[in-house]
Short mmCIF file of C-alpha atoms and ligand atoms in Angstrom, two decimals:
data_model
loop_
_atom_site.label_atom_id
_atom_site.label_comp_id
_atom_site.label_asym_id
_atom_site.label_seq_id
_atom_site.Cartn_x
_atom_site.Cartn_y
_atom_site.Cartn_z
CA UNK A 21 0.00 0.00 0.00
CA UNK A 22 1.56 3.52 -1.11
CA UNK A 23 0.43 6.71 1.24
CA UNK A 24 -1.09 10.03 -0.10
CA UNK A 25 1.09 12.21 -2.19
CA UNK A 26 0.70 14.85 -0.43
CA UNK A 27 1.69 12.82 3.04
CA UNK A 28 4.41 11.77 0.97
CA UNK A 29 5.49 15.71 -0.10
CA UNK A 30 5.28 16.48 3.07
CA UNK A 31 7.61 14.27 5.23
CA UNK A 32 9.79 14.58 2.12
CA UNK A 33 10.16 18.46 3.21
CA UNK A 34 10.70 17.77 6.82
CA UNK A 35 14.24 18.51 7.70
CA UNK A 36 14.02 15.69 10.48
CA UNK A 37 11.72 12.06 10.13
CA UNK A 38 11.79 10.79 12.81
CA UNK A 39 10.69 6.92 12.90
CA UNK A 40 9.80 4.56 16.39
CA UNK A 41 11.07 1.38 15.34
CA UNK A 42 9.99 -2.14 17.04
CA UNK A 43 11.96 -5.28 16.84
CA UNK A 44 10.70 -8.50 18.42
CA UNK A 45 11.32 -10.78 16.00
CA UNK A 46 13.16 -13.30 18.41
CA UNK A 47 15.02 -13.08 22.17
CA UNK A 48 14.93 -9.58 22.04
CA UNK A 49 12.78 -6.78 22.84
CA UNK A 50 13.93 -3.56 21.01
CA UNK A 51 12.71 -0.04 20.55
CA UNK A 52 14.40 3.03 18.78
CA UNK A 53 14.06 6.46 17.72
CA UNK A 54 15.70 6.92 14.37
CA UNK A 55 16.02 10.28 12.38
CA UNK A 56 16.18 10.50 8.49
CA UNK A 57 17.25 6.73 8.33
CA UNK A 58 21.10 7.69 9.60
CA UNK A 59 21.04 9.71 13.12
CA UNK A 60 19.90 6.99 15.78
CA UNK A 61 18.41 9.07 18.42
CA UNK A 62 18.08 6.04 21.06
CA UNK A 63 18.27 2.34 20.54
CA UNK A 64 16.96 0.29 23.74
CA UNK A 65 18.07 -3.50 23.55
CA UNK A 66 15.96 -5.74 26.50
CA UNK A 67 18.16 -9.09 25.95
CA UNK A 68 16.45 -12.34 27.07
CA UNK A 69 19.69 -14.38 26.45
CA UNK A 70 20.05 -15.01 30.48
CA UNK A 71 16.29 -16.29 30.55
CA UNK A 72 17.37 -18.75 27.60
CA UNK A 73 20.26 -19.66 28.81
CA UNK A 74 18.84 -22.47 31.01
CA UNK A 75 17.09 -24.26 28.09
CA UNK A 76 20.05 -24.55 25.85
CA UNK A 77 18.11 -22.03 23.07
CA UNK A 78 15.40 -19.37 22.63
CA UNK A 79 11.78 -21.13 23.66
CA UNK A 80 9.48 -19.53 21.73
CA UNK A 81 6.75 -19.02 23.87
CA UNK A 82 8.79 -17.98 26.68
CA UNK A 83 10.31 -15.34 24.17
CA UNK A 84 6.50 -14.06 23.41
CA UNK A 85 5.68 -13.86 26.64
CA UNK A 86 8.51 -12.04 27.78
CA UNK A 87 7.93 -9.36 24.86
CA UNK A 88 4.57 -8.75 26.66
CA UNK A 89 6.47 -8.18 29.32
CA UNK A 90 9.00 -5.67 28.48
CA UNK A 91 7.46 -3.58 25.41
CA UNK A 92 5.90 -0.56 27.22
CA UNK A 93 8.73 -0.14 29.29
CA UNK A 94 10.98 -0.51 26.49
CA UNK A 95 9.16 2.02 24.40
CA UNK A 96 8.72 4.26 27.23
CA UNK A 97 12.61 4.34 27.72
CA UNK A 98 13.31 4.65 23.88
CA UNK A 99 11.22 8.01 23.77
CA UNK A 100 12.67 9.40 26.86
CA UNK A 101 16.48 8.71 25.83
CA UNK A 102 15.85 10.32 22.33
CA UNK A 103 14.26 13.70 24.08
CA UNK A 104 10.95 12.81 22.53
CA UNK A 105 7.05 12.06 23.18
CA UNK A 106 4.95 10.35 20.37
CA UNK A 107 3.93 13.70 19.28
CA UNK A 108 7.43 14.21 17.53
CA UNK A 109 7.03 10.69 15.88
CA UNK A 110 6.38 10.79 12.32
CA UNK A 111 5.78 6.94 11.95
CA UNK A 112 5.91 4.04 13.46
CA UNK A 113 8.54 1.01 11.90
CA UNK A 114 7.86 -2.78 13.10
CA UNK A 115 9.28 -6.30 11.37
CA UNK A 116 6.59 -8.09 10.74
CA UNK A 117 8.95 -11.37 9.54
CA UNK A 118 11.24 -13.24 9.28
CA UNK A 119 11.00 -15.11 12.65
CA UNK A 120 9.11 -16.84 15.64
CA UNK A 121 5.65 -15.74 14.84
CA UNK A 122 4.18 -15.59 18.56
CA UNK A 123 7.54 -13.08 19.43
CA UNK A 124 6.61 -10.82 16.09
CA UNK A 125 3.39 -10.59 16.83
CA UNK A 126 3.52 -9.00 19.83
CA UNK A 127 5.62 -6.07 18.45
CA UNK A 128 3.26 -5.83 15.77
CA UNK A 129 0.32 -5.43 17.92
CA UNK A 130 1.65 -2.62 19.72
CA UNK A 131 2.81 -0.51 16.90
CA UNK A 132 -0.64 -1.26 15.28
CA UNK A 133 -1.78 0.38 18.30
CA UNK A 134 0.52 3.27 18.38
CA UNK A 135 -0.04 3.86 14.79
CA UNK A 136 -3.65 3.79 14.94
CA UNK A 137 -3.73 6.25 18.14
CA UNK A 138 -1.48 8.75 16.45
CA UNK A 139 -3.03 8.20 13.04
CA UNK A 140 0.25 7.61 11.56
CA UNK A 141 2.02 5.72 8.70
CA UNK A 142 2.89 1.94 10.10
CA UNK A 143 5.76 0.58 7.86
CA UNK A 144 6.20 -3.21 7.67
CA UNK A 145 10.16 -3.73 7.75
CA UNK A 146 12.37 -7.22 6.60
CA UNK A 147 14.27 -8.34 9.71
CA UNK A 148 16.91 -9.48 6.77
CA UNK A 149 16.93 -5.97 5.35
CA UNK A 150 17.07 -4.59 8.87
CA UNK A 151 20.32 -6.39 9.44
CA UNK A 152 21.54 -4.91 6.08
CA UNK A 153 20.59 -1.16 6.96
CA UNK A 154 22.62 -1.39 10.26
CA UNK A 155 25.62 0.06 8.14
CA UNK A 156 23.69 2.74 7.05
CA UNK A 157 23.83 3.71 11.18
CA UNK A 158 27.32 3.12 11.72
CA UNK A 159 28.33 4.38 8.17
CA UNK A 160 27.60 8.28 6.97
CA UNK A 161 29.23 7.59 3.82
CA UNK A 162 27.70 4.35 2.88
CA UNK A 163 25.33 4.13 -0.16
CA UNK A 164 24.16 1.29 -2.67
CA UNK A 165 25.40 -0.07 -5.17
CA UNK A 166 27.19 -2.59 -3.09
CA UNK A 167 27.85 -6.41 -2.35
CA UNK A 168 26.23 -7.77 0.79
CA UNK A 169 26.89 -10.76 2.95
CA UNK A 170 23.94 -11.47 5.13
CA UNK A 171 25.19 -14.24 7.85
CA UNK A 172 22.37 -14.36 10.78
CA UNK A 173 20.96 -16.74 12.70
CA UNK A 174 18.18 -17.58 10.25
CA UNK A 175 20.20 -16.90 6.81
CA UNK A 176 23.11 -16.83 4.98
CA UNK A 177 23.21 -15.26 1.41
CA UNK A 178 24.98 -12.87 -0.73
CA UNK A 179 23.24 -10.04 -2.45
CA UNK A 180 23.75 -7.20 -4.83
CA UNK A 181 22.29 -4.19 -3.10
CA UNK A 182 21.51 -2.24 -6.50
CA UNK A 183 19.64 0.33 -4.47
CA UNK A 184 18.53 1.11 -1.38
CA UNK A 185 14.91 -0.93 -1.63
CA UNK A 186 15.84 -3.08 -4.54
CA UNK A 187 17.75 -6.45 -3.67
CA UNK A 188 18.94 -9.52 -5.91
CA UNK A 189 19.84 -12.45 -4.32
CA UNK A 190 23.45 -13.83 -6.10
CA UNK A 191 23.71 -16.93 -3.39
CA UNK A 192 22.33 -18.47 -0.61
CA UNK A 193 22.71 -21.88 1.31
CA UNK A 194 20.68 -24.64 0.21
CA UNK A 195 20.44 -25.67 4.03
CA UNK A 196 21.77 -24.46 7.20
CA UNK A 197 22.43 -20.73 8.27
CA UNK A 198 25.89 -20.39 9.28
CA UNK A 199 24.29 -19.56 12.52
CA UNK A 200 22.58 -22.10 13.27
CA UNK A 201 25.93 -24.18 12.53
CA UNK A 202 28.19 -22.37 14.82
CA UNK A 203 25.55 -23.11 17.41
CA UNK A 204 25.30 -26.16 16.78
CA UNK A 205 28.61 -26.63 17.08
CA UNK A 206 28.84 -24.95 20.08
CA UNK A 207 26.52 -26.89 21.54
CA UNK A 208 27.98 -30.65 20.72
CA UNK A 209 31.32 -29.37 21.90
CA UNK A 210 30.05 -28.55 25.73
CA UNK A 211 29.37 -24.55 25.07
CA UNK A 212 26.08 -23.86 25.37
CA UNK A 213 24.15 -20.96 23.81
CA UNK A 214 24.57 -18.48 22.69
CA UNK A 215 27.56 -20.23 20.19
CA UNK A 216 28.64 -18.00 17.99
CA UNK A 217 30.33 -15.68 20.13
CA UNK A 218 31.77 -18.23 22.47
CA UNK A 219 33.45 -20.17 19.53
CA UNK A 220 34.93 -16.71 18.65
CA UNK A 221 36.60 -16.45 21.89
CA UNK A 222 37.52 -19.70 22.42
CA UNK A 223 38.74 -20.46 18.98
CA UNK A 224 41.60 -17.87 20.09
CA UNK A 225 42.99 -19.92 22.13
CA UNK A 226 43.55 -22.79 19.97
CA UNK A 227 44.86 -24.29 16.66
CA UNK A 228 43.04 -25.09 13.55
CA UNK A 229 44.84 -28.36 13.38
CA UNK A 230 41.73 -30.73 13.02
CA UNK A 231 40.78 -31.69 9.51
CA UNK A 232 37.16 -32.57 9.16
CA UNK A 233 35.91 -35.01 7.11
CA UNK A 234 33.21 -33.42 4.80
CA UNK A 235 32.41 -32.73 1.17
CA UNK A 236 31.29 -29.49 0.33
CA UNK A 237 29.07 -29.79 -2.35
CA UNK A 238 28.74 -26.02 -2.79
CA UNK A 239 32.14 -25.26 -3.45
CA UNK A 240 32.04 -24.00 -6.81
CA UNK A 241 29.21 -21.96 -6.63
CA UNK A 242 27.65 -18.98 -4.89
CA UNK A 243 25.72 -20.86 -2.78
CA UNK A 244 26.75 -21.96 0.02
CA UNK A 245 26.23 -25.40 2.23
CA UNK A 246 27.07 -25.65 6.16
CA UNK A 247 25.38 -28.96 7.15
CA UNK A 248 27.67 -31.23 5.66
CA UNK A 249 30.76 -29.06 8.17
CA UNK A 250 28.83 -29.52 11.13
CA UNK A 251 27.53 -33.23 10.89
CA UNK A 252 31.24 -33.42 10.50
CA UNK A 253 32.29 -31.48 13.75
CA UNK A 254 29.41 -33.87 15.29
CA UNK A 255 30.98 -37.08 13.98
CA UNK A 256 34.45 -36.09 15.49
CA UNK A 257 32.96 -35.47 18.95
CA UNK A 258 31.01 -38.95 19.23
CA UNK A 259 34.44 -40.85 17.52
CA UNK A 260 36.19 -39.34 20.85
CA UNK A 261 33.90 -40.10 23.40
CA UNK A 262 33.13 -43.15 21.68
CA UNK A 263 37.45 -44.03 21.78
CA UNK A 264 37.48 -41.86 26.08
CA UNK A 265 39.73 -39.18 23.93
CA UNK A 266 38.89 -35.82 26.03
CA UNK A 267 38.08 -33.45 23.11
CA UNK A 268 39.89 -30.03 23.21
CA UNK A 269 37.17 -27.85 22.84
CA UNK A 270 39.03 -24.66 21.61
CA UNK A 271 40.94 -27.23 18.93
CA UNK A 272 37.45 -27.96 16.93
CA UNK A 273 36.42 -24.24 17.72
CA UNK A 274 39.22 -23.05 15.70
CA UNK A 275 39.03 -25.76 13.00
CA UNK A 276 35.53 -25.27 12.34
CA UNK A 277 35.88 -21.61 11.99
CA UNK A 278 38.37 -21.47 9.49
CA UNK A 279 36.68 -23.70 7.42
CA UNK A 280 33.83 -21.45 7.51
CA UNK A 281 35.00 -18.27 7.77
CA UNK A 282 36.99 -19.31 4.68
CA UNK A 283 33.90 -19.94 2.50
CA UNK A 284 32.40 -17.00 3.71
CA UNK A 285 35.19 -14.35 2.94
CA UNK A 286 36.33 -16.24 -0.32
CA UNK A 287 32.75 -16.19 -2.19
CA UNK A 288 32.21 -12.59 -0.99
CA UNK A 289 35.08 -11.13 -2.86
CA UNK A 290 34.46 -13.42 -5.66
CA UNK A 291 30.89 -12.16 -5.87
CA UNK A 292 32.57 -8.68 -5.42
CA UNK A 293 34.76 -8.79 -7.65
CA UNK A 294 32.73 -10.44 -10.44
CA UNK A 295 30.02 -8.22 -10.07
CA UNK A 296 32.50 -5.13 -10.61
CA UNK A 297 31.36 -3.39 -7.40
CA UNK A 298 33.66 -1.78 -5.25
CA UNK A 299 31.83 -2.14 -2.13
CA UNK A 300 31.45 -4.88 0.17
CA UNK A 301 28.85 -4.77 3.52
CA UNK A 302 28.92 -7.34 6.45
CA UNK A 303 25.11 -7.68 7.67
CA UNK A 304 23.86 -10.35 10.64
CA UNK A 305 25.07 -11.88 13.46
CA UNK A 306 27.68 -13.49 12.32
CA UNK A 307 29.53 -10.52 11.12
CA UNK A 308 30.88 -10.20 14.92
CA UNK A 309 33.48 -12.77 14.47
CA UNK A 310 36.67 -11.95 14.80
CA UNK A 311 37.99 -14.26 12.26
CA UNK A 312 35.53 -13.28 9.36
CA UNK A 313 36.58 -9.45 10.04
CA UNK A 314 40.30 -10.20 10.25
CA UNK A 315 39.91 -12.36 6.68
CA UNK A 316 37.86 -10.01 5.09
CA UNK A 317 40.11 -7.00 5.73
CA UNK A 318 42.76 -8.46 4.38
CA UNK A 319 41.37 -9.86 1.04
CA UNK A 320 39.40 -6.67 0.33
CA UNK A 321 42.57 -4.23 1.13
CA UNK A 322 44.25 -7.33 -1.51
CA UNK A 323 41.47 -6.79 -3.94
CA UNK A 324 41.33 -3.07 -3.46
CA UNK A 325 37.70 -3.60 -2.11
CA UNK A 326 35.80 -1.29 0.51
CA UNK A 327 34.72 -3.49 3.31
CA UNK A 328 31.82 -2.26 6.02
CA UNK A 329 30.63 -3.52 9.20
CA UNK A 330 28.06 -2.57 10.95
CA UNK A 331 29.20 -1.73 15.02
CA UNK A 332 29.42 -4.42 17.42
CA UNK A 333 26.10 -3.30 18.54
CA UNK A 334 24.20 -3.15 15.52
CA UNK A 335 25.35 -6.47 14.34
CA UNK A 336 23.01 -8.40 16.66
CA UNK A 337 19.20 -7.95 16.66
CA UNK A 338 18.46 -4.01 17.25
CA UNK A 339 15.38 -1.80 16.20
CA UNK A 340 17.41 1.10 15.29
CA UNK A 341 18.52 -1.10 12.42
CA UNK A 342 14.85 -1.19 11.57
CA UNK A 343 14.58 2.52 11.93
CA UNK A 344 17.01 2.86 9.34
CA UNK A 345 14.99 1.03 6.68
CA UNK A 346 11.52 1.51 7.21
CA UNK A 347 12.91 5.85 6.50
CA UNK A 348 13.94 4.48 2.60
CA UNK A 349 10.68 2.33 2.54
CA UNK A 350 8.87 5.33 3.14
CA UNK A 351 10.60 8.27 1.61
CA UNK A 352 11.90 5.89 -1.75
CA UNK A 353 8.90 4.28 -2.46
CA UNK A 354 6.31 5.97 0.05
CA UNK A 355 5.56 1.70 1.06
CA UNK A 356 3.11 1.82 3.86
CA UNK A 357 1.04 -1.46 5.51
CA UNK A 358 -2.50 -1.70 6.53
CA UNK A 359 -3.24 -2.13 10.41
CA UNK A 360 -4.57 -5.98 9.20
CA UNK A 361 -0.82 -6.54 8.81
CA UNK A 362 0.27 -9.93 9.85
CA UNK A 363 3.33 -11.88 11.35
CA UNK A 364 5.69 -14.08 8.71
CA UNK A 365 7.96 -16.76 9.68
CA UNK A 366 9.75 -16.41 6.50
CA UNK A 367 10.49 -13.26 4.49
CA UNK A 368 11.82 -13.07 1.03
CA UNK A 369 14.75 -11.89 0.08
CA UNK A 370 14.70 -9.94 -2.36
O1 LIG B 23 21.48 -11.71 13.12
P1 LIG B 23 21.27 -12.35 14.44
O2 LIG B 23 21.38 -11.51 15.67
O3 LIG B 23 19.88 -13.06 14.50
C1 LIG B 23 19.17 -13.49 13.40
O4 LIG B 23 18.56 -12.63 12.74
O5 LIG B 23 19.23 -14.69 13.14
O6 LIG B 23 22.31 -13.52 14.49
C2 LIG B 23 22.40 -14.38 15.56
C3 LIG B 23 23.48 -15.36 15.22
C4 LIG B 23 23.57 -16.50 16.22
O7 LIG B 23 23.59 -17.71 15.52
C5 LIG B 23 24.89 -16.24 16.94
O8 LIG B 23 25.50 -17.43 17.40
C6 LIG B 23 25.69 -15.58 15.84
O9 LIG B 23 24.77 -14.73 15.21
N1 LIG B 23 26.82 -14.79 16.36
C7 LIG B 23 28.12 -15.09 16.08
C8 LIG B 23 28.92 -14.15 16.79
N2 LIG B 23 28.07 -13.30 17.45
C9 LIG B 23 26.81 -13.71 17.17
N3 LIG B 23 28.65 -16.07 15.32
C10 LIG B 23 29.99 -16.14 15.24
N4 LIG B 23 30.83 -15.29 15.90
C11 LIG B 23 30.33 -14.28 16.67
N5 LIG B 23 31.16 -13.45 17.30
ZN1 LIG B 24 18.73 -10.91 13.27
#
């Protein structure tokens, strides 16, 4: 659905839009004030990670119910740390998909509600293109075209980011996100969850000295496949404790995220490079590891390449990220959603 034209004229001659953004697509309950897409007025992150913790992984109704829980207060403190009431809001921003469709709904209800108290424009944001606008906080200078790798939880893909709202998918894995694998990993080697960043750290303090038995059948294309890695990691763990061998846990850390890292930065810059664009943007999760941002620089200074990451911040789940799209939504393409908008578990995209 597209808004009036003159709606449209008129936030387009605003100096400042200013967009409340809501993010509750998963373990975390996020609100932010965001103006003209860039200038991230407040950004409030309510982490459930320690109520998780216990159970090994998010439980999704435990996640919904804990959204119910924190939103008001959440919202309440986004407004008063970006100097504003709902009165200076132009519109209101909420991901409607992709992901655990109890957790999404709940921030969808309440910025239905918002939106239809203030009689405002509700815009219907991508988590995936969320994770990709997060450089467009942390980077002023930062505009499309560009080459992105999106590694979250959920998805792992490269894309050429012809413009701001239009998105072609170049490659994408035909089965696990790289994620999921790294928790997975982290799981069968004694870790617990959240994985990712504790293979990071402990992968430090080891060698990459394991060779894991696995095919990957993606290897000469720009897709990419993680399963047949980590039923390979698994497989080495039961062997031990199948033969009493203690298993060095920051050994396999460091052996599984070479191989993967590897993958990740190699097909990037051969995207990159193939695709002529100059321009390479880390979105997701993911892009916190150490080992993918040490790689990366050094290929893309190689290759002559400029490489972006969002902050440490903004590369986990965040509403300002949200913020920052739902402004080009509107303004680009004037893109608003009805209030009989609905949750997705799935998103495309492109
Ligand atoms: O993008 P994200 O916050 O959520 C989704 O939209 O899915 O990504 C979460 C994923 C988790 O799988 C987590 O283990 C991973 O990002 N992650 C990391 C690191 N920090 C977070 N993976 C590897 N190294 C890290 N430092
Ligand atoms: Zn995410």
């Amino acid at each position: 659905m597209e808004i009036s034209e003159d709606l449209l004229n008129k936030l387009k001659s605003k100096k400042s839009v200013k967009i409340l953004a809501i993010e509750s697509s998963c373990d975390e309950t996020s609100v932010a004030v965001v103006e003209n897409g860039r200038n991230v007025l407040s950004n409030v992150i309510a982490s459930q990670i320690d109520i998780h913790t216990r159970f090994g992984g998010v439980v999704p109704e435990i996640a919904s119910r804990n959204h119910i829980t924190a939103i008001s207060n959440v919202t309440r403190q986004a407004l008063d740390q970006a100097n504003c009431t709902l009165d200076d809001i132009d519109a209101f921003a909420v991901t409607y998909g992709a992901g655990l469709l109890g957790a999404l709904l709940v921030g969808i209800s309440f910025a239905k509600g918002l939106a239809y108290m203030k009689n405002l424009p509700l815009i219907a944001v991508s988590h995936i293109k969320g994770h990709i606008a997060a450089n467009y906080l942390t980077h002023e200078d930062l505009r499309p075209p560009f080459v992105c790798l999106l590694v979250s939880g959920g998805h792992t893909a490269i894309l050429d980011v012809v413009d701001y709202t239009h998105i072609k998918v170049i490659g994408t894995t035909i089965d696990d996100a790289v994620g999921e694998a790294f928790d997975k990993v982290a799981r069968v080697i004694g870790l617990g969850y959240p994985g990712g960043p504790k293979i990071d750290k402990i992968a430090k303090q080891g060698n990459a000295n394991i060779e894991f038995r696995h095919h990957n059948t993606m290897a000469n294309s720009n897709n990419f496949s993680f399963s047949g890695i980590k039923t390979a990691v698994i497989n080495y763990v039961h062997k031990c404790e199948q033969n009493n061998e203690k298993i060095k846990q920051e050994d396999i850390a460091a052996s599984f995220q070479k191989v993967v890292t590897d993958e990740l930065a190699n097909k990037a810059i051969k995207v990159t490079k193939n695709l002529q664009r100059n321009q390479l943007v880390i979105a997701g999760g993911v892009g916190a590891n150490s080992e993918l941002q040490n790689k990366l620089g050094v290929l893309c200074k190689e290759n002559n390449i400029k490489l972006y990451f969002p902050s440490l911040k903004l590369c986990t789940d965040n509403a300002a990220m949200i913020g920052s799209y739902a402004y080009y939504q509107l303004l680009d393409n004037g893109e608003v959603t009805d209030l009989d908008l609905t949750a997705s578990s799935v998103v495309p995209l492109e």
